[in-house]
PDB file of C-alpha atoms in Angstrom:
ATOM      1  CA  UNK A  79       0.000   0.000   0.000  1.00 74.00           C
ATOM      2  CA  UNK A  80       3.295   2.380   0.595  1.00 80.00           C
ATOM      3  CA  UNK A  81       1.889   3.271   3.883  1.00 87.00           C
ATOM      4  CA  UNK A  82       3.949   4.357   6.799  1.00 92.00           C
ATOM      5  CA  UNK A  83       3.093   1.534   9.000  1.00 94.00           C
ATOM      6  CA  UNK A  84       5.824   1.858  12.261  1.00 96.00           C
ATOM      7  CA  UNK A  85       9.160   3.315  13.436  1.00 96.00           C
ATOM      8  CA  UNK A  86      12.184   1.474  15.154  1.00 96.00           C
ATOM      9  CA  UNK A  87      14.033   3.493  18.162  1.00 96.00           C
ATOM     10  CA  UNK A  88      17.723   3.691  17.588  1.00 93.00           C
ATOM     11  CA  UNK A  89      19.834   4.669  20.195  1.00 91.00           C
ATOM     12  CA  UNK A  90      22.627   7.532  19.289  1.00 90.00           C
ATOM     13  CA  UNK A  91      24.804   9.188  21.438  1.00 89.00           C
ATOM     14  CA  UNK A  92      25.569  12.513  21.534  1.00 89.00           C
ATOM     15  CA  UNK A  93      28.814  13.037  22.906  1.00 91.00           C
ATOM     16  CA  UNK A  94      30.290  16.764  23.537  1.00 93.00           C
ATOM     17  CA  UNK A  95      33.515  15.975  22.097  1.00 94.00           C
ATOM     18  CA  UNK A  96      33.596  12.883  20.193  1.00 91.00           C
ATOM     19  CA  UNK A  97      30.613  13.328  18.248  1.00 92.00           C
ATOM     20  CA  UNK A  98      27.675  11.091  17.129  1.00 90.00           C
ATOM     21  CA  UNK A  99      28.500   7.623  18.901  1.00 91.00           C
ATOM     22  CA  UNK A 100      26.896   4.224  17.571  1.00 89.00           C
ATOM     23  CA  UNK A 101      25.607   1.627  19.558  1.00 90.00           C
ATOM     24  CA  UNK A 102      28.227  -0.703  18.562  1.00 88.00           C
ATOM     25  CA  UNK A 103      30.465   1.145  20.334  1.00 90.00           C
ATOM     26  CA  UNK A 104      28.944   2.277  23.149  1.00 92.00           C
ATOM     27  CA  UNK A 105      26.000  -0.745  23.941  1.00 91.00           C
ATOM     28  CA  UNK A 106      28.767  -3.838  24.659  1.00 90.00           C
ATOM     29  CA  UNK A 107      30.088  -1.193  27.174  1.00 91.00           C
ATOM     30  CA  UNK A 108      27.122  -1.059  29.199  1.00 92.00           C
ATOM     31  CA  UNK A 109      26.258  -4.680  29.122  1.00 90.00           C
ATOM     32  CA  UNK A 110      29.374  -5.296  30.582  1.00 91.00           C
ATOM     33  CA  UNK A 111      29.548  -2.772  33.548  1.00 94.00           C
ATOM     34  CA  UNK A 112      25.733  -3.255  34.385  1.00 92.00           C
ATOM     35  CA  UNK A 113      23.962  -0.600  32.910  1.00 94.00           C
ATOM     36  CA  UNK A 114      22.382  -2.058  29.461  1.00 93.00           C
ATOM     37  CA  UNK A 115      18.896  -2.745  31.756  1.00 94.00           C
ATOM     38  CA  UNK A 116      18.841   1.298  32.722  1.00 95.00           C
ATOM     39  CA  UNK A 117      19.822   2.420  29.241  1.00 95.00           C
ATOM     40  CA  UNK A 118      17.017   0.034  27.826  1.00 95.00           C
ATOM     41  CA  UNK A 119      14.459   1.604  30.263  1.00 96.00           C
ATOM     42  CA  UNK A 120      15.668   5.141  29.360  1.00 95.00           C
ATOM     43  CA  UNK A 121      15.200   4.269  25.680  1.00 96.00           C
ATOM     44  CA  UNK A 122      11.594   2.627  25.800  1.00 97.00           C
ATOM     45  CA  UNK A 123      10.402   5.691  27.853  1.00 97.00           C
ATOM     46  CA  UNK A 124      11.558   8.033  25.072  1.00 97.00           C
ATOM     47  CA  UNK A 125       9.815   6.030  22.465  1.00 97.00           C
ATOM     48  CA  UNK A 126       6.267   5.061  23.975  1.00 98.00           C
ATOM     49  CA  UNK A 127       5.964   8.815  25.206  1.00 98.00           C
ATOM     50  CA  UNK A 128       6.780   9.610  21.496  1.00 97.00           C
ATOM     51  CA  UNK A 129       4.541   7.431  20.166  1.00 98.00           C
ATOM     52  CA  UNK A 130       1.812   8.006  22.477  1.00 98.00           C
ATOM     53  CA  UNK A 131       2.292  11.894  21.169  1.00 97.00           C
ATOM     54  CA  UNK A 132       1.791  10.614  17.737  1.00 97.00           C
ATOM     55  CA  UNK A 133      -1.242   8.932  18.504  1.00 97.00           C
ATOM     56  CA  UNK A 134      -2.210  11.968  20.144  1.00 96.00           C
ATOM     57  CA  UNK A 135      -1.863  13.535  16.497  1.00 93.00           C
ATOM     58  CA  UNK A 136      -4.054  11.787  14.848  1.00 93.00           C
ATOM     59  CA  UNK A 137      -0.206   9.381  13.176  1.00 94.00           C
ATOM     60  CA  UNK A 138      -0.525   6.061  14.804  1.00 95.00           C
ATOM     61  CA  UNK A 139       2.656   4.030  14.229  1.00 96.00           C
ATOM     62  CA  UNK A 140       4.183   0.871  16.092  1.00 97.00           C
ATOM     63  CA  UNK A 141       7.504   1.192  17.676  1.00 98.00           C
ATOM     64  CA  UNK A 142      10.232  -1.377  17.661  1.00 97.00           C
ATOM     65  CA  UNK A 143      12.637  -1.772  20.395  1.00 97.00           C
ATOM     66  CA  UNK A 144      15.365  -3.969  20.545  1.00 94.00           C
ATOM     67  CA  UNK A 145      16.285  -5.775  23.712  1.00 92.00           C
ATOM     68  CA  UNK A 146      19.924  -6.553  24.893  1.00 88.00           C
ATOM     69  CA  UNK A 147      19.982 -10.668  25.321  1.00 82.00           C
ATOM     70  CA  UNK A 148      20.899 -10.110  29.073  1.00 86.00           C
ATOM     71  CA  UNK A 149      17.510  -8.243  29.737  1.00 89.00           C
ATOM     72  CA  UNK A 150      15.835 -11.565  28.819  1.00 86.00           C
ATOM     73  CA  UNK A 151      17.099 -12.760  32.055  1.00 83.00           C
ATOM     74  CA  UNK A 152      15.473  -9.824  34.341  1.00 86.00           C
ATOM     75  CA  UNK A 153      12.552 -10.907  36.381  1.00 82.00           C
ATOM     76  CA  UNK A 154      11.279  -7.498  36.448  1.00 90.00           C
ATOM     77  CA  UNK A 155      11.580  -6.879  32.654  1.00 92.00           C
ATOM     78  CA  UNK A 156       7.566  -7.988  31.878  1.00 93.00           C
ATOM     79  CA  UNK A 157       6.015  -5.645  34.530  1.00 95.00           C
ATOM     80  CA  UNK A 158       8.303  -2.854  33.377  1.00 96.00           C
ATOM     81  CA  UNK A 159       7.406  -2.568  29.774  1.00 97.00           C
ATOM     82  CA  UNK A 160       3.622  -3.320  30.585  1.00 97.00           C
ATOM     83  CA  UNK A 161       3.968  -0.487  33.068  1.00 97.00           C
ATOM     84  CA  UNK A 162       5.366   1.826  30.736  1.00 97.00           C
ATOM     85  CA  UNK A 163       2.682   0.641  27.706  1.00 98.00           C
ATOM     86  CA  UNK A 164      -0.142   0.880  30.158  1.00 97.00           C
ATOM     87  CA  UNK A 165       1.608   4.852  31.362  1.00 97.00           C
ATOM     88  CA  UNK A 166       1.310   6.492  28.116  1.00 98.00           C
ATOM     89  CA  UNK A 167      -1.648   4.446  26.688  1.00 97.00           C
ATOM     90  CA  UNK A 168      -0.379   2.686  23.818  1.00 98.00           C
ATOM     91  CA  UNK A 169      -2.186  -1.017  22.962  1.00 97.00           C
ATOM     92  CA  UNK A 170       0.453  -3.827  23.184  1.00 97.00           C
ATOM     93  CA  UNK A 171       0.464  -4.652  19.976  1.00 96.00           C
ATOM     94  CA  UNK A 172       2.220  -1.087  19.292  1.00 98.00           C
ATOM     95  CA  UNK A 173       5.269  -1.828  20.885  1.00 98.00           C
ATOM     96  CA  UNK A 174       7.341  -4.431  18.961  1.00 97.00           C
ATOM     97  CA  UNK A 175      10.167  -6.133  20.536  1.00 97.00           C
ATOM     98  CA  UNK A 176      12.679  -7.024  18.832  1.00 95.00           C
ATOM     99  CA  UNK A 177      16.005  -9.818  19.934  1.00 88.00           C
ATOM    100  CA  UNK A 178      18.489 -11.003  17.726  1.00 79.00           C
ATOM    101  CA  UNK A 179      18.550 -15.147  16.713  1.00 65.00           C
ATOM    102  CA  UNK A 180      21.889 -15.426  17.752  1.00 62.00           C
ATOM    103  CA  UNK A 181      21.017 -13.359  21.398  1.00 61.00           C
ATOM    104  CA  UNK A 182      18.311 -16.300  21.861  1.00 59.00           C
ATOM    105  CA  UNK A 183      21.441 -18.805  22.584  1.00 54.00           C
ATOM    106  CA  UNK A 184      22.317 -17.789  26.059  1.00 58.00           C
ATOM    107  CA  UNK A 185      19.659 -19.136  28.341  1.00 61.00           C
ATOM    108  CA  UNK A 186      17.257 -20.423  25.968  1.00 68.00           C
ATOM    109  CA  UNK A 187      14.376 -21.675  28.845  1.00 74.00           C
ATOM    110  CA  UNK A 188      14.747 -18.438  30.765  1.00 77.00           C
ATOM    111  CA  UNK A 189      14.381 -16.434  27.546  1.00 80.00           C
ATOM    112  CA  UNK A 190      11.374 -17.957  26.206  1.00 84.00           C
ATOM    113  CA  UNK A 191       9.695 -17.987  29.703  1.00 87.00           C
ATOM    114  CA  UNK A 192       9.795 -13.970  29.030  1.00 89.00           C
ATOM    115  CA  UNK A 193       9.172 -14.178  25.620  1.00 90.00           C
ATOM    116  CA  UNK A 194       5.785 -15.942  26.183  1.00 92.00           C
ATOM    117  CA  UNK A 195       4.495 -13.932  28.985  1.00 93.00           C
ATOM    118  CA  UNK A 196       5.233 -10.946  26.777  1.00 95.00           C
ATOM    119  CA  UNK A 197       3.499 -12.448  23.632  1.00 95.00           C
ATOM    120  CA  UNK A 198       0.434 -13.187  26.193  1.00 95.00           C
ATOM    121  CA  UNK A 199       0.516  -9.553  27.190  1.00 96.00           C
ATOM    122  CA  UNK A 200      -0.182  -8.626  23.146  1.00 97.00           C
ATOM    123  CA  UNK A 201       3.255  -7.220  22.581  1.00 98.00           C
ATOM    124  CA  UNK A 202       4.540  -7.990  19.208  1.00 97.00           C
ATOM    125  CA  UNK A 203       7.717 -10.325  19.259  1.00 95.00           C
ATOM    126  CA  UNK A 204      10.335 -10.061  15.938  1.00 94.00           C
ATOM    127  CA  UNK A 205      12.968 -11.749  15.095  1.00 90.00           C
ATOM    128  CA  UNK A 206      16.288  -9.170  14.061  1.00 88.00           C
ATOM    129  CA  UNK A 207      18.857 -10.529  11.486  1.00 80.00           C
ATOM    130  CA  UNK A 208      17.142 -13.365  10.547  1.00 82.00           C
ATOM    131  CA  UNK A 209      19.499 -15.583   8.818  1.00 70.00           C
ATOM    132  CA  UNK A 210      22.645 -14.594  10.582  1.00 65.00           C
ATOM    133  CA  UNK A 211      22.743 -17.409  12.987  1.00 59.00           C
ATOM    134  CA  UNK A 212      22.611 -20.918  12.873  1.00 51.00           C
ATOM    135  CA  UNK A 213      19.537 -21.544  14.773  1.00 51.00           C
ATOM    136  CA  UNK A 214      16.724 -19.574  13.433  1.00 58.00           C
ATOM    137  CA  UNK A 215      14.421 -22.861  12.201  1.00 69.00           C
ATOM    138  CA  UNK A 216      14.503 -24.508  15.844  1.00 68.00           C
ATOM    139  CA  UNK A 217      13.682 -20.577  17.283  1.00 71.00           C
ATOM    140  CA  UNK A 218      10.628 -20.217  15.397  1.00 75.00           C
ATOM    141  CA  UNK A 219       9.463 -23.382  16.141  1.00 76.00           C
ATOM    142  CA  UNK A 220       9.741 -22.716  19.802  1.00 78.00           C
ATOM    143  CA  UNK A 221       9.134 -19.241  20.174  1.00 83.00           C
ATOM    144  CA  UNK A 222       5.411 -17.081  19.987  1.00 89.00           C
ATOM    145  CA  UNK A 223       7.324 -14.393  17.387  1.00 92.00           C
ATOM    146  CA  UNK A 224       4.661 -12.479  15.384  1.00 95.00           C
ATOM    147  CA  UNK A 225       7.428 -11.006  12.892  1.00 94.00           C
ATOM    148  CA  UNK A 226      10.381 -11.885  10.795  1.00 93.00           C
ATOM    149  CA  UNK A 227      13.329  -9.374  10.239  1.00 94.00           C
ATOM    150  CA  UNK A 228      15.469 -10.711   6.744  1.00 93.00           C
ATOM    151  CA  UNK A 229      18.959  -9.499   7.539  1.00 91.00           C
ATOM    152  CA  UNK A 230      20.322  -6.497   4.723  1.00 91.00           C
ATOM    153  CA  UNK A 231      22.779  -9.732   3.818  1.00 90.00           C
ATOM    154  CA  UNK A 232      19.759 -11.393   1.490  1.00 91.00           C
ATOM    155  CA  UNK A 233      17.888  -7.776   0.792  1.00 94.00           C
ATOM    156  CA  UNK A 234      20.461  -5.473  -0.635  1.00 91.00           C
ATOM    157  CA  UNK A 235      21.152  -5.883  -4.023  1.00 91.00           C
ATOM    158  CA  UNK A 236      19.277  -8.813  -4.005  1.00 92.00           C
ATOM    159  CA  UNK A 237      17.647  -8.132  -7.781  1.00 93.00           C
ATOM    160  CA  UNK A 238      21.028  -8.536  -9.145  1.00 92.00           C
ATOM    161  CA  UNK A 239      22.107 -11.820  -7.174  1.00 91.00           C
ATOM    162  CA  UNK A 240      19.890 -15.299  -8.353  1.00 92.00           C
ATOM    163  CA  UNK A 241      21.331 -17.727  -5.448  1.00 90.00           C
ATOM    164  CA  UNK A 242      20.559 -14.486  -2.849  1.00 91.00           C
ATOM    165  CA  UNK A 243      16.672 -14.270  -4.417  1.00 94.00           C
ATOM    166  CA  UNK A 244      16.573 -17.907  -3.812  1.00 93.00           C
ATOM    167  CA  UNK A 245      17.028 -17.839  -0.033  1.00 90.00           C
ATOM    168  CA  UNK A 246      14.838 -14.629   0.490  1.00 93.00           C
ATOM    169  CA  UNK A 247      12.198 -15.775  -1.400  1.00 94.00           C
ATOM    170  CA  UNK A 248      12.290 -19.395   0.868  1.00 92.00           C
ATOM    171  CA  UNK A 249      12.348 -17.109   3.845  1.00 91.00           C
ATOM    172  CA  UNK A 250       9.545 -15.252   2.932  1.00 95.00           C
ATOM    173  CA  UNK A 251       7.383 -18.253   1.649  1.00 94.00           C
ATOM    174  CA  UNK A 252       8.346 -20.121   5.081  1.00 91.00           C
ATOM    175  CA  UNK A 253       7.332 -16.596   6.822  1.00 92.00           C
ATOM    176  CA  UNK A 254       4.076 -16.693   5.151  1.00 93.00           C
ATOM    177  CA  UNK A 255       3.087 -20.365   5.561  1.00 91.00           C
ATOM    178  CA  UNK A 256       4.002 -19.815   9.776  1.00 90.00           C
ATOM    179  CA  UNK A 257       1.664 -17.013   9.873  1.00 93.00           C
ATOM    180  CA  UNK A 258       4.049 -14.420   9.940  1.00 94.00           C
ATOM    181  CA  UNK A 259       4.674 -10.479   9.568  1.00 96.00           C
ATOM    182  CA  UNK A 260       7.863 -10.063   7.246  1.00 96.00           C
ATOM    183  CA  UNK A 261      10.424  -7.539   7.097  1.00 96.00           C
ATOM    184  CA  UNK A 262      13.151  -6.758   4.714  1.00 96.00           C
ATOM    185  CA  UNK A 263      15.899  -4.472   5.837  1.00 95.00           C
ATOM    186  CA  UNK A 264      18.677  -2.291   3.895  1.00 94.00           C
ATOM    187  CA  UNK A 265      16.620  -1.649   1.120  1.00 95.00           C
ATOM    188  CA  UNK A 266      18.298   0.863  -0.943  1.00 94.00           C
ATOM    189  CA  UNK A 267      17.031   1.003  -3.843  1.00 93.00           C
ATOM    190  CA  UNK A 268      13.827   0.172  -6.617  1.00 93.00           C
ATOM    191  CA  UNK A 269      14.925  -2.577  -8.031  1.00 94.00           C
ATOM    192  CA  UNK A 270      14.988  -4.082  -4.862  1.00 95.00           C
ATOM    193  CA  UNK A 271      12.063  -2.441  -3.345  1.00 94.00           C
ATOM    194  CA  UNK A 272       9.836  -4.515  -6.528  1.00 92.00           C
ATOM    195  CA  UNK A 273      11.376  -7.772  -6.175  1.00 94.00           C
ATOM    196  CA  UNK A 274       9.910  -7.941  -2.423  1.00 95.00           C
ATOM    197  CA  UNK A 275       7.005  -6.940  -3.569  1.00 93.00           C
ATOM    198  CA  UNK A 276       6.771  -9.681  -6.599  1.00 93.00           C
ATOM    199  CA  UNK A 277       7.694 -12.187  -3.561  1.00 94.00           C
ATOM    200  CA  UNK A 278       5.105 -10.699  -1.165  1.00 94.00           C
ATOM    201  CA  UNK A 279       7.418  -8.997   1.817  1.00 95.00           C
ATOM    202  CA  UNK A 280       4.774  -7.732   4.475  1.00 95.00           C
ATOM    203  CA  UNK A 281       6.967  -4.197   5.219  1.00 96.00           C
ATOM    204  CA  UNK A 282      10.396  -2.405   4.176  1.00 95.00           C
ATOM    205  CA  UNK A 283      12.696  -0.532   5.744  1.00 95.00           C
ATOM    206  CA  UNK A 284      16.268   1.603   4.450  1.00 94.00           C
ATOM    207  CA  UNK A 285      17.788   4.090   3.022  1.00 94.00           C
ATOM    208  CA  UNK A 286      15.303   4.009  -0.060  1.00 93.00           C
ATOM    209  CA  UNK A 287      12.559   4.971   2.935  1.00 91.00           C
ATOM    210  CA  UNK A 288      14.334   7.172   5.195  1.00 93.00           C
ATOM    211  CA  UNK A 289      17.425   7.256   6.829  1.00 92.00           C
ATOM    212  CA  UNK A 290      17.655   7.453  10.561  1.00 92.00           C
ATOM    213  CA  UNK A 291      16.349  10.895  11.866  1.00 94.00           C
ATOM    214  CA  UNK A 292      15.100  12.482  14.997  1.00 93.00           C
ATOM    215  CA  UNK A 293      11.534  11.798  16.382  1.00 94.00           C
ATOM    216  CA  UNK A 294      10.092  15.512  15.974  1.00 93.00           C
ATOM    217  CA  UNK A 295      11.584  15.361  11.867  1.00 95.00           C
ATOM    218  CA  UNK A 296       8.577  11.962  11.404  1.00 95.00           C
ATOM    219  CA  UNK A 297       6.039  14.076  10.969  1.00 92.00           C
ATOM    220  CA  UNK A 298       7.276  16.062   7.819  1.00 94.00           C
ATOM    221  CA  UNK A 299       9.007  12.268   6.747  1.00 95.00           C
ATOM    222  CA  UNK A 300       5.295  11.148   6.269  1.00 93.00           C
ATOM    223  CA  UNK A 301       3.681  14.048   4.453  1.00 92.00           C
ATOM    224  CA  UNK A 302       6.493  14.081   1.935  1.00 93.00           C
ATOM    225  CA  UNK A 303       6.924  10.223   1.590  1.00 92.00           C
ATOM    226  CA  UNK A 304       2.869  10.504   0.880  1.00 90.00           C
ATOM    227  CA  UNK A 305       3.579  12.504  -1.989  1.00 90.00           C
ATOM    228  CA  UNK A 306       6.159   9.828  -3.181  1.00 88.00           C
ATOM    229  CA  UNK A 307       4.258   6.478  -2.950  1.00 87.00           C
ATOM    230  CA  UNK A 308       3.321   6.161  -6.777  1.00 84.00           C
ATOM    231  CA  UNK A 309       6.284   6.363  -7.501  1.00 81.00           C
ATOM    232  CA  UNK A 310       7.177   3.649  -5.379  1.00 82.00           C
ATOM    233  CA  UNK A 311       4.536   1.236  -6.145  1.00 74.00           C
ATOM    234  CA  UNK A 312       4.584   1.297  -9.698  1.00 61.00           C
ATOM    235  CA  UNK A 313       5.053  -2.326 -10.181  1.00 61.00           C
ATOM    236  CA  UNK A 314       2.186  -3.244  -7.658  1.00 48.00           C
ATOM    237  CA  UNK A 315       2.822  -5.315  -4.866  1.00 44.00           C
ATOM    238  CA  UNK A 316       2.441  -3.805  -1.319  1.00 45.00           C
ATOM    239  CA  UNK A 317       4.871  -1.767   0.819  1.00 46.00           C
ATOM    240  CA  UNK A 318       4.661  -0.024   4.065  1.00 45.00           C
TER     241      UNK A 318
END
């Protein structure tokens, strides 16, 4: 359809003298000196109240949030989000979580434990980097997900590679069959953009979208990428 459908929170930091930091610098730091469950907190506060604000505006949009593997092993982490959902309003299903395959290999009984009670609360539950691990058949059986993510590996360029087409049109077909939302990432460009649609990709995201940007620039994304959808769905198919 090309419409906006949701938003993933990326954590940047703004440092007074080095700059822009990325989380792959700065995130294996706090997971190692205690403070990745704080920093999560801090980070799903900013975007529920953000997205509650949007809803408030008449743009509602689900937020993905990605969760550090050791927060999966935090008694306190189901009650936390639900208290924050419940705070600013949003319905579960809103709020997307979002854990990495190869994250799911630590303390696989503890994590699903969470995993379930979360899915039971209505939360969404996605899968990040799908096909980066070795593991990802035996987590989908055993896991409540409600969404795919198809690592940028098998999305970018992917019109111009046969064996790569191959393995993301399996993982969509499997996606589909399992009942589940799909999600291509690091698309960059049209070519690209119409081959997921030909193979029936649920959303996009990348640079061919929007690059990362700050919450109160969203607004002014949408109207403009309104303007732009024909242009993007010339081939048919559906993208949001």
């Amino acid at each position: 359809s090309g419409d906006t459908h949701g938003v993933e929170a990326l954590a940047r930091w703004n440092h007074p003298t080095l700059g822009l930091v990325h989380p792959d610098h700065f995130i294996p730091m706090a997971e190692e000196h205690g403070l990745i469950h704080k920093l999560t907190l801090q980070v799903m506060n900013q975007a529920m109240l953000q997205t509650a604000m949007w809803n408030a505006q008449g743009m509602e949009l689900s937020v993905a949030i990605n969760l550090s593997p050791l927060l999966l092993e935090s008694p306190e982490l189901l009650q936390e989000i639900s208290s924050l959902q419940q705070c600013y309003g949003l319905r579960a299903e809103q709020v997307v979580l979002e854990i990495t395959e190869t994250s799911l290999l630590r303390e696989l009984s503890v994590a699903l434990a969470v995993l379930t009670r979360l899915r039971l609360r209505g939360f969404g539950l996605s899968l990040d980097d799908y096909g980066t691990g070795f593991s990802s058949m035996q987590q989908l059986a055993r896991i409540p997900f409600t969404e795919l993510k198809i690592d940028r590996s098998f999305v970018h360029g992917a019109h111009e590679r046969e064996s790569v087409q191959v393995m993301l049109r399996s993982a969509l077909e499997m996606a589909m069959r399992l009942g589940l939302n799909t999600v291509a990432e690091g698309v960059e460009s049209l070519q690209d953009l119409w081959l997921l649609q030909e193979y029936g990709c649920t959303f996009v995201q990348g640079w061919l979208m929007a690059k990362a940007m700050p919450a109160t620039e969203v607004h002014d994304w949408v109207r403009v990428h309104e303007e732009r959808k024909p242009q993007l769905c010339t081939q048919g198919g559906a993208i949001a």
